[in-house]
C-alpha positions in Angstrom: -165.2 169.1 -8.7 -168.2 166.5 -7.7 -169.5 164.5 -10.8 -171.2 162.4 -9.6 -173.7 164.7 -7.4 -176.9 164.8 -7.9 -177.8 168.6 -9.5 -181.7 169.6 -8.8 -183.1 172.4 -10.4 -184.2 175.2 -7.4 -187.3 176.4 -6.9 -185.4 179.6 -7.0 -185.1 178.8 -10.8 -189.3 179.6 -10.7 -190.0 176.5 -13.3 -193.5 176.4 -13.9 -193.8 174.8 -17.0 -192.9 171.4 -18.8 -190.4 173.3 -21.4 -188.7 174.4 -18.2 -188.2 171.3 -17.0 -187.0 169.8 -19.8 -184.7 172.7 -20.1 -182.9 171.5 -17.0 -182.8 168.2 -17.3 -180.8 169.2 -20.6 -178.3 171.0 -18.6 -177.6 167.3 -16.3 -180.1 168.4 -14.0 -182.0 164.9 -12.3 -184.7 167.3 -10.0 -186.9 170.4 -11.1 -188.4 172.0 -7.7 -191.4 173.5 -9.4 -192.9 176.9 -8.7 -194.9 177.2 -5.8 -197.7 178.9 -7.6 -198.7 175.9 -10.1 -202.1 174.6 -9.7 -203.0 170.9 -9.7 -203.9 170.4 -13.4 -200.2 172.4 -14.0 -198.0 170.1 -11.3 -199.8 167.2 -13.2 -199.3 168.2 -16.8 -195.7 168.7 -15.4 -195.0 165.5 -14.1 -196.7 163.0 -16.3 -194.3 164.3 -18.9 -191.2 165.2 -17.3 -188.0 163.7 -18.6 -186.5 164.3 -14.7 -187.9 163.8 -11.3 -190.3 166.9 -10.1 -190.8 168.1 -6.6 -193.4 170.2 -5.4 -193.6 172.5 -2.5 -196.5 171.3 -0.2 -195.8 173.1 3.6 -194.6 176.2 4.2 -194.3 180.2 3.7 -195.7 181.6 0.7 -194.3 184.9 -0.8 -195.8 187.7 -2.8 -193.4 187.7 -5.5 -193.3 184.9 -8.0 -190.6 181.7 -7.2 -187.1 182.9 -7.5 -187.9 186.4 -8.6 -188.2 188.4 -5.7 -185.8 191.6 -5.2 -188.0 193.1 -2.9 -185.8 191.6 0.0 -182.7 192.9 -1.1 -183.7 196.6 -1.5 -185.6 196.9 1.3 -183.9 194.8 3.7 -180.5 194.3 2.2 -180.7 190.7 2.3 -181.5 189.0 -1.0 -184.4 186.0 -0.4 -182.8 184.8 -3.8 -179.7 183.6 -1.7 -181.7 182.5 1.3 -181.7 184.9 3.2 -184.8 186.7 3.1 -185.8 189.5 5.0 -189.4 189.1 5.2 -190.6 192.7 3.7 -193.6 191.0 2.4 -194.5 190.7 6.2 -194.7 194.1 7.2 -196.9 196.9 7.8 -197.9 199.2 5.4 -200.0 202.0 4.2 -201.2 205.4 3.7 -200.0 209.2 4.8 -197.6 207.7 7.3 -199.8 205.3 9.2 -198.5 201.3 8.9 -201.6 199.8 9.9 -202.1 196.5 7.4 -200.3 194.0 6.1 -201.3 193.8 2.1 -198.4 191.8 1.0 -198.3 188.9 3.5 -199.8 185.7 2.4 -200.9 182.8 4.7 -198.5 179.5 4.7 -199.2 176.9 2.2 -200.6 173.5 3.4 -201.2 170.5 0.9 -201.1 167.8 3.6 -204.6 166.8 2.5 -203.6 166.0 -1.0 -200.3 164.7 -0.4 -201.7 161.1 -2.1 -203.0 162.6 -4.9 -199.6 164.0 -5.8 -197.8 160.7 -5.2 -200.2 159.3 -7.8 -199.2 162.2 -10.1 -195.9 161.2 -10.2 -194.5 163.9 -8.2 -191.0 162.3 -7.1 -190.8 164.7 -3.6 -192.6 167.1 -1.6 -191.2 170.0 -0.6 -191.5 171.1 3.3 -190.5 174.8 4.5 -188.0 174.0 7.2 -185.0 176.2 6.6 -184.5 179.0 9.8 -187.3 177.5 11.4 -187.4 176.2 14.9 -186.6 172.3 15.4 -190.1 171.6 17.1 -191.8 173.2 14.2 -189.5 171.1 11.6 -190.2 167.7 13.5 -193.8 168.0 14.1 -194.3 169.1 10.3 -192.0 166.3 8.9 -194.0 163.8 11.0 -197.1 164.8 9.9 -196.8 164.2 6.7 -194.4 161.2 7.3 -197.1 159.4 8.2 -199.9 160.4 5.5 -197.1 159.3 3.5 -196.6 156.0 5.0 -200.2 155.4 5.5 -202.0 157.0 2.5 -204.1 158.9 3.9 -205.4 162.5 4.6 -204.5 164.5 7.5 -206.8 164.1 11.1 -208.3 167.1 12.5 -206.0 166.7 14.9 -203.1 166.6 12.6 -204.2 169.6 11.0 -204.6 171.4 14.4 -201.0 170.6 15.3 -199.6 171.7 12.2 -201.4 174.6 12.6 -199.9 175.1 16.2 -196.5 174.8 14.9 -196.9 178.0 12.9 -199.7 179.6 10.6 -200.6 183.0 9.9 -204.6 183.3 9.9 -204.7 179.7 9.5 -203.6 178.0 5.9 -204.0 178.4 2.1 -204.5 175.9 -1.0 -205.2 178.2 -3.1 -202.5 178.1 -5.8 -202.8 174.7 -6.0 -206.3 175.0 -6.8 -205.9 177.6 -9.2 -207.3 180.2 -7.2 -206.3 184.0 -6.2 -207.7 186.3 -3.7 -208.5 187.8 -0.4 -208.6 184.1 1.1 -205.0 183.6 0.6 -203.9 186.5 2.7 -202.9 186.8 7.0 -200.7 187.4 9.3 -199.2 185.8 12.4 -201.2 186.8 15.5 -198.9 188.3 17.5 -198.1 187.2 21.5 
């Protein structure tokens, strides 16, 4: 119907390694989003080697299942997240004989803005901000931001980081995949008022 449009390879496709990859660009793809949960050392193996341009996310929710594998959504809520329209079960209340009082699945936003340079010298072709069903204020300060530590190649001001924090965070931010890291540190929730 439309040969000559670009195909990129979802994030929803949860490609996390280089075979992956590879794998699309066989099937015509010219873009692999990559998993959010790759760690530096995996985005760079990745995309020092990748036949096709690679995009990473940077800014944005985090969810507790895996890239392009969550059901959760869909059972629960009876929207699927794997069409886009996720109903945010991972952000609710749960726990024990009847009482909701904690939030054990809900993980803080990701922010990269500080090593948005480092990626660009990776060879990642395009970073990835969350701005789908957000609000326009929140899209335009984000996509500023890291406009212009893009432009300017540089890290984020405290400033910067406070605004992108006052556009939306839950507990503050997280870096942690891309730093190869799990835990407690990579949970919150969205103070609420």
């Amino acid at each position: 119907v439309a040969p000559d449009v670009p195909l990129h390879a979802s994030t929803q496709m949860a490609l996390h390694t280089l075979s992956g990859v590879r794998e699309a660009a066989a099937h015509g793809m010219s873009r692999a989003v990559l998993a959010r949960e790759l760690s530096r050392e995996e985005l760079r193996e990745i995309a020092e080697a990748a036949p096709i341009e690679v995009e990473a996310f940077v800014h944005g929710a985090l969810c507790m299942c895996y890239s392009g594998a969550c059901e959760m959504s869909a059972v629960i809520g009876g929207r699927s997240g794997n069409r886009g329209a996720c109903a945010q079960p991972c952000r609710l209340r749960y726990g024990w004989h009847g009482k909701a009082d904690a939030n054990p699945l809900s993980l803080k936003d990701s922010n990269l803005s500080a090593d948005v340079c480092g990626m660009a010298d990776m060879g990642i072709a395009c970073l990835k901000l969350e701005g789908r069903m957000k609000r326009p204020e929140y899209v335009a300060a984000v996509t500023a931001i890291y406009a212009a530590l893009l432009r300017d190649r540089r890290p984020p001001t405290t400033d910067e980081q406070r605004l992108l924090a006052l556009a939306f965070s839950r507990s503050g931010f997280t870096d942690f995949y891309y730093r190869g890291r799990r835990g407690r540190g990579m949970f919150g929730v969205r103070p609420e008022g």
